Short mmCIF file of C-alpha atoms in Angstrom, two decimals:
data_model
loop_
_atom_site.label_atom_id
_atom_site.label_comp_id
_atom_site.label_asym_id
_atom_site.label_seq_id
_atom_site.Cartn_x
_atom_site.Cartn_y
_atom_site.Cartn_z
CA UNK A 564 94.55 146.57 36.59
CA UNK A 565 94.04 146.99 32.91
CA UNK A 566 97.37 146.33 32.36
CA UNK A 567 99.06 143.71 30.22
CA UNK A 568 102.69 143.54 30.92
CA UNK A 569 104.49 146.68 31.42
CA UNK A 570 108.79 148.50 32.28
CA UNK A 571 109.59 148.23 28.54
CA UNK A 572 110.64 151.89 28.58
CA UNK A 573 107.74 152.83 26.60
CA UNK A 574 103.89 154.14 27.39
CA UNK A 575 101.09 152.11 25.85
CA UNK A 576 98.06 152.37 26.06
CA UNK A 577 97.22 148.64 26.30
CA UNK A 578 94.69 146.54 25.61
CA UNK A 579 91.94 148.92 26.79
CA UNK A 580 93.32 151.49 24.51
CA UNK A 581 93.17 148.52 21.51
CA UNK A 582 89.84 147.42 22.35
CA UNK A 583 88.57 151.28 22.67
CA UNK A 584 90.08 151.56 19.24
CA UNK A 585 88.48 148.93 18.14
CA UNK A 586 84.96 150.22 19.03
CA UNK A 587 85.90 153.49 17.85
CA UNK A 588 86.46 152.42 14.29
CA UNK A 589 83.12 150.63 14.49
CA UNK A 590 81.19 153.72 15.24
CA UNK A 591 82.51 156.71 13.54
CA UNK A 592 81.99 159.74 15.86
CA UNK A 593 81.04 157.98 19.12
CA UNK A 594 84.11 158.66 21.74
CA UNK A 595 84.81 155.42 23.99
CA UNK A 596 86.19 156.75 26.99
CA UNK A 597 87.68 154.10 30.04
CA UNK A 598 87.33 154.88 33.64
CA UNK A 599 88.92 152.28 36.12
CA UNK A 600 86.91 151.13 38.37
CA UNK A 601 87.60 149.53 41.77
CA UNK A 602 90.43 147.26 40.52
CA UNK A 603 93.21 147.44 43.20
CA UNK A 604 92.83 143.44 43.65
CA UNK A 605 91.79 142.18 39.86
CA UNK A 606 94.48 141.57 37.44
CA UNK A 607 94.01 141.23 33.39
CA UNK A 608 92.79 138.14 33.08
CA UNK A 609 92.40 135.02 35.89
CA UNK A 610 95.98 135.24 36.39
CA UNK A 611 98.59 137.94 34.88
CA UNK A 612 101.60 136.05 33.55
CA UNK A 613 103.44 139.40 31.71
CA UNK A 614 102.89 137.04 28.45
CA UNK A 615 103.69 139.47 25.38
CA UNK A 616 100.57 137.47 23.30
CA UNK A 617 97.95 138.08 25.72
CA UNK A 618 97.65 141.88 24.82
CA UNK A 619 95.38 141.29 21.83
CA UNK A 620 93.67 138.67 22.88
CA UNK A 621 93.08 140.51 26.20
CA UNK A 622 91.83 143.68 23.85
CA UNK A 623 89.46 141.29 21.84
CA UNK A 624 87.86 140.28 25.03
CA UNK A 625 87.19 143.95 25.92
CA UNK A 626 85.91 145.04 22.79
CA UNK A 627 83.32 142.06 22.56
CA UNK A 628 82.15 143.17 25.72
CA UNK A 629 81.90 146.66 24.42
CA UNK A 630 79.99 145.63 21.19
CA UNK A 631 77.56 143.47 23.58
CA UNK A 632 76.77 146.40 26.08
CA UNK A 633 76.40 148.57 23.64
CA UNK A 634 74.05 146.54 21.45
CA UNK A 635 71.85 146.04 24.46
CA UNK A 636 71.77 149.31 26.07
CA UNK A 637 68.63 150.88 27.13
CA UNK A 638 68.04 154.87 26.36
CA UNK A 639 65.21 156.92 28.48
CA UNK A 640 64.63 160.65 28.67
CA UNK A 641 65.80 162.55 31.18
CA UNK A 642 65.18 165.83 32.67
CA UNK A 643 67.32 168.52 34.22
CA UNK A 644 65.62 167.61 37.84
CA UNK A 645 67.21 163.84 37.16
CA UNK A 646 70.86 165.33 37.08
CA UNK A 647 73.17 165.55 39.99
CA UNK A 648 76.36 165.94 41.17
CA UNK A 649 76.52 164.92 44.97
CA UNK A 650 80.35 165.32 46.98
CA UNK A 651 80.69 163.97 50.51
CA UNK A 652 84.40 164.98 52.00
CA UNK A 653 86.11 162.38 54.12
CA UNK A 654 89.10 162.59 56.39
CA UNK A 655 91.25 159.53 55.67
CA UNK A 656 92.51 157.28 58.28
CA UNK A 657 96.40 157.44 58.04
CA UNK A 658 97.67 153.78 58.91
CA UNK A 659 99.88 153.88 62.06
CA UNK A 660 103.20 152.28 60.33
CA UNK A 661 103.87 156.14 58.82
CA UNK A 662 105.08 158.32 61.74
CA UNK A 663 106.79 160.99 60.51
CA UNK A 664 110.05 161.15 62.41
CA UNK A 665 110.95 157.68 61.02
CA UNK A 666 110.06 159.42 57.94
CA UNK A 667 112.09 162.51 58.30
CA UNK A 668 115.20 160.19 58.99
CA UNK A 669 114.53 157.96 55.98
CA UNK A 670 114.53 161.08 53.73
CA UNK A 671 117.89 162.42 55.22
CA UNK A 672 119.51 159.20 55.05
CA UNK A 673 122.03 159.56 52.10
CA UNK A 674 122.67 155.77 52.38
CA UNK A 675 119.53 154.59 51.41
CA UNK A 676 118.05 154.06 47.89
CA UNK A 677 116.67 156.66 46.07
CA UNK A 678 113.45 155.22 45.83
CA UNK A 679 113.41 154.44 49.25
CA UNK A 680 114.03 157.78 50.17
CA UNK A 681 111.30 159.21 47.86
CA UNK A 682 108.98 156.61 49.22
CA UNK A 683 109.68 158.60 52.44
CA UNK A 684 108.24 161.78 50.65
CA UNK A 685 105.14 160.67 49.42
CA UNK A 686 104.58 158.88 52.26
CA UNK A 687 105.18 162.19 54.43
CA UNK A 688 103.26 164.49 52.17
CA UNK A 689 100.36 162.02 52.61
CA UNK A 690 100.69 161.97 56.35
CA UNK A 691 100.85 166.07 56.84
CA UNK A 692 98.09 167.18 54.44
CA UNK A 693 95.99 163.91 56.17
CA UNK A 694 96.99 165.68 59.65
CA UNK A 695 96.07 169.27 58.53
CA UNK A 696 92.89 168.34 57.74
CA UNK A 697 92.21 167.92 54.49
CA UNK A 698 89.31 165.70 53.36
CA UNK A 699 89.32 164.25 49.75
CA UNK A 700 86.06 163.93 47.80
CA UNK A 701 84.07 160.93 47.24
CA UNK A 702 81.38 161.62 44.62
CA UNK A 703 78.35 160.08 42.80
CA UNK A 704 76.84 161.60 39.60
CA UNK A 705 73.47 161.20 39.16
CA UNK A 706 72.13 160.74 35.57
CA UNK A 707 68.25 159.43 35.77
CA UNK A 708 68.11 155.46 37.30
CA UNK A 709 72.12 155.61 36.60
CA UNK A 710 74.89 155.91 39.46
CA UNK A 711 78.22 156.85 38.69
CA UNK A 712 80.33 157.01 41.94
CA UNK A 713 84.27 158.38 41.84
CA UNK A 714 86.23 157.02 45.20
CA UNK A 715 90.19 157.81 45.45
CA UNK A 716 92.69 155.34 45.36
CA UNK A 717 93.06 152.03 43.89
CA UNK A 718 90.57 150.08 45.62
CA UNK A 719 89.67 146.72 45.92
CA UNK A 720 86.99 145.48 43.99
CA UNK A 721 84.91 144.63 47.27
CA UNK A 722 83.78 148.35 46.98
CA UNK A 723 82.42 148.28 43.66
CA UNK A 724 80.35 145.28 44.78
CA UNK A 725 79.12 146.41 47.71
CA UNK A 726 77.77 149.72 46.27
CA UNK A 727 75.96 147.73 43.62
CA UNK A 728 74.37 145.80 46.52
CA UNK A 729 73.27 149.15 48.25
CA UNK A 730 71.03 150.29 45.50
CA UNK A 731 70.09 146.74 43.43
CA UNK A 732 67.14 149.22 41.95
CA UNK A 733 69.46 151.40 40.14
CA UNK A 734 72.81 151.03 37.60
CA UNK A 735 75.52 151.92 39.36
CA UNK A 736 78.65 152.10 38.25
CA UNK A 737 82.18 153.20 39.81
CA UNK A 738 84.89 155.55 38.51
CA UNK A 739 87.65 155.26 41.08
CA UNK A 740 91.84 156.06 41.44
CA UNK A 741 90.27 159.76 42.11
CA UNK A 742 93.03 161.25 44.68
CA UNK A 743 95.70 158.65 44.57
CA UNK A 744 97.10 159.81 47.77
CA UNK A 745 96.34 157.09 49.48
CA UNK A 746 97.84 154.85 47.53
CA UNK A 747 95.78 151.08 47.79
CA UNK A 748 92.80 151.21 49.45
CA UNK A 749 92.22 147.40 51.09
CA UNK A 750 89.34 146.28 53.23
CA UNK A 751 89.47 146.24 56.59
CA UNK A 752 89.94 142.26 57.06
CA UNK A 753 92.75 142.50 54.14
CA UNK A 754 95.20 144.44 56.28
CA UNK A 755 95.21 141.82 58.34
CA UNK A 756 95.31 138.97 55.43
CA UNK A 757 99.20 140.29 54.13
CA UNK A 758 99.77 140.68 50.86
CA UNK A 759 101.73 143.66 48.29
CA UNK A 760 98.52 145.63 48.52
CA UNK A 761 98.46 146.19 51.60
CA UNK A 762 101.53 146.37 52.66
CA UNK A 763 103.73 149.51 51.92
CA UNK A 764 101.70 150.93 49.04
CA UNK A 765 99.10 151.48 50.90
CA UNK A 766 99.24 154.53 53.28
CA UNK A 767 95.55 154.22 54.80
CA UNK A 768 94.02 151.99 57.48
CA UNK A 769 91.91 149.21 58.26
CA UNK A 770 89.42 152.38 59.38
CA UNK A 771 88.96 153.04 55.68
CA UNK A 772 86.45 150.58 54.80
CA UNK A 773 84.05 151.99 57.37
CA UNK A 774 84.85 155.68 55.90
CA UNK A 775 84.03 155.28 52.31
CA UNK A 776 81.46 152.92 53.26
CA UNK A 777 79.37 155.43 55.03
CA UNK A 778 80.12 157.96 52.05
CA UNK A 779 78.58 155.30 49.77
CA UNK A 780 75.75 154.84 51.45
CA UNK A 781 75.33 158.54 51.70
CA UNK A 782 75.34 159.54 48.22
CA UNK A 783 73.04 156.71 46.97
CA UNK A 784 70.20 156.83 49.26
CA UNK A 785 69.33 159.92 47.10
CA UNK A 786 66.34 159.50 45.34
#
């Protein structure tokens, strides 16, 4: 979560957009641009305490590591046979707490909260485009020895890890809260571990670790 501390009535752009600043003004004409990767279960920082002072501090860290990576990248030709952009659909597994006439009632319930009630919506959206269907993308561009994977949701970092693992011979990377329809996107022991990230927020299944595992795996035995 490359978040600081946040609900001041305001939009920021935090200490990734400070530290991408930062960079920027350090090399005039070179665009830093920030995907989030699989960082449903990381917080800024060992622990997030909302502490106003942190945000710099947090944004020199990032820019460091910026200046580092950059100043020890490694450049090599590649040709137009080396490029790719690979797409394996996936039918989500809807977790079994979202039935929709419990849904249906929540969202004609005039008692309850708002936000409960529009809870209820998204949650019933999710569950009838799931049931029509409809698969959601998981895809991996392919740029030389690089890997650049982009999964939906806001996934735990176990992901990330484990699709470095699957190809150690490459750099692969992840760019992931793709489709945010589903909300979190746990492992499947962490359903079963509590916890806010798995609990409401999340609309999928234990079953999903197994799906965008196999997708993984999929798009990176390629060559």
């Amino acid at each position: 979560h490359p978040m600081s501390y946040y609900g001041q009535g305001s939009v920021n752009w935090d200490f990734i957009g400070m530290a991408r600043e930062t960079r920027e003004k350090a090399l005039p004409g070179v665009a830093c641009i920030h995907f989030d990767g699989a960082g449903g279960n990381v917080a800024a920082g060992k622990y997030n305490d909302g502490l106003m002072d942190n945000r710099p501090i947090l944004a020199g860290r990032v820019a460091e590591g910026m200046k580092r990576a950059w100043e020890s990248q490694e450049k090599a030709p590649i040709g137009a046979s080396e490029v790719g952009w690979e797409v394996v659909p996936v039918a989500m597994p809807v977790r079994d707490t979202l039935v929709e006439e419990v849904l249906l009632a929540k969202l004609d319930d005039a008692s309850l909260k708002i936000t409960d009630r529009l809870r209820a919506g998204r949650d019933l959206t999710f569950l009838r485009r799931t049931k029509s269907g409809h698969e959601i993308p998981v895809a991996c561009l392919r740029l030389g020895k690089a890997r650049v994977l982009h999964l939906p949701g806001e996934l735990f970092v176990e992901y990330q890890l484990a699709a470095q693992r699957m190809r150690p011979d490459l750099f692969v990377a992840m760019a992931a809260y793709g489709d945010y329809g589903t909300g979190y996107i746990g492992t499947a022991v962490a359903y079963g571990q509590g916890g806010y990230e798995t609990g409401i927020v999340s609309r999928v299944g234990p079953p999903v670790e197994e799906v965008l595992m196999g997708a993984m795996r999929q798009l990176l035995k390629q060559p």
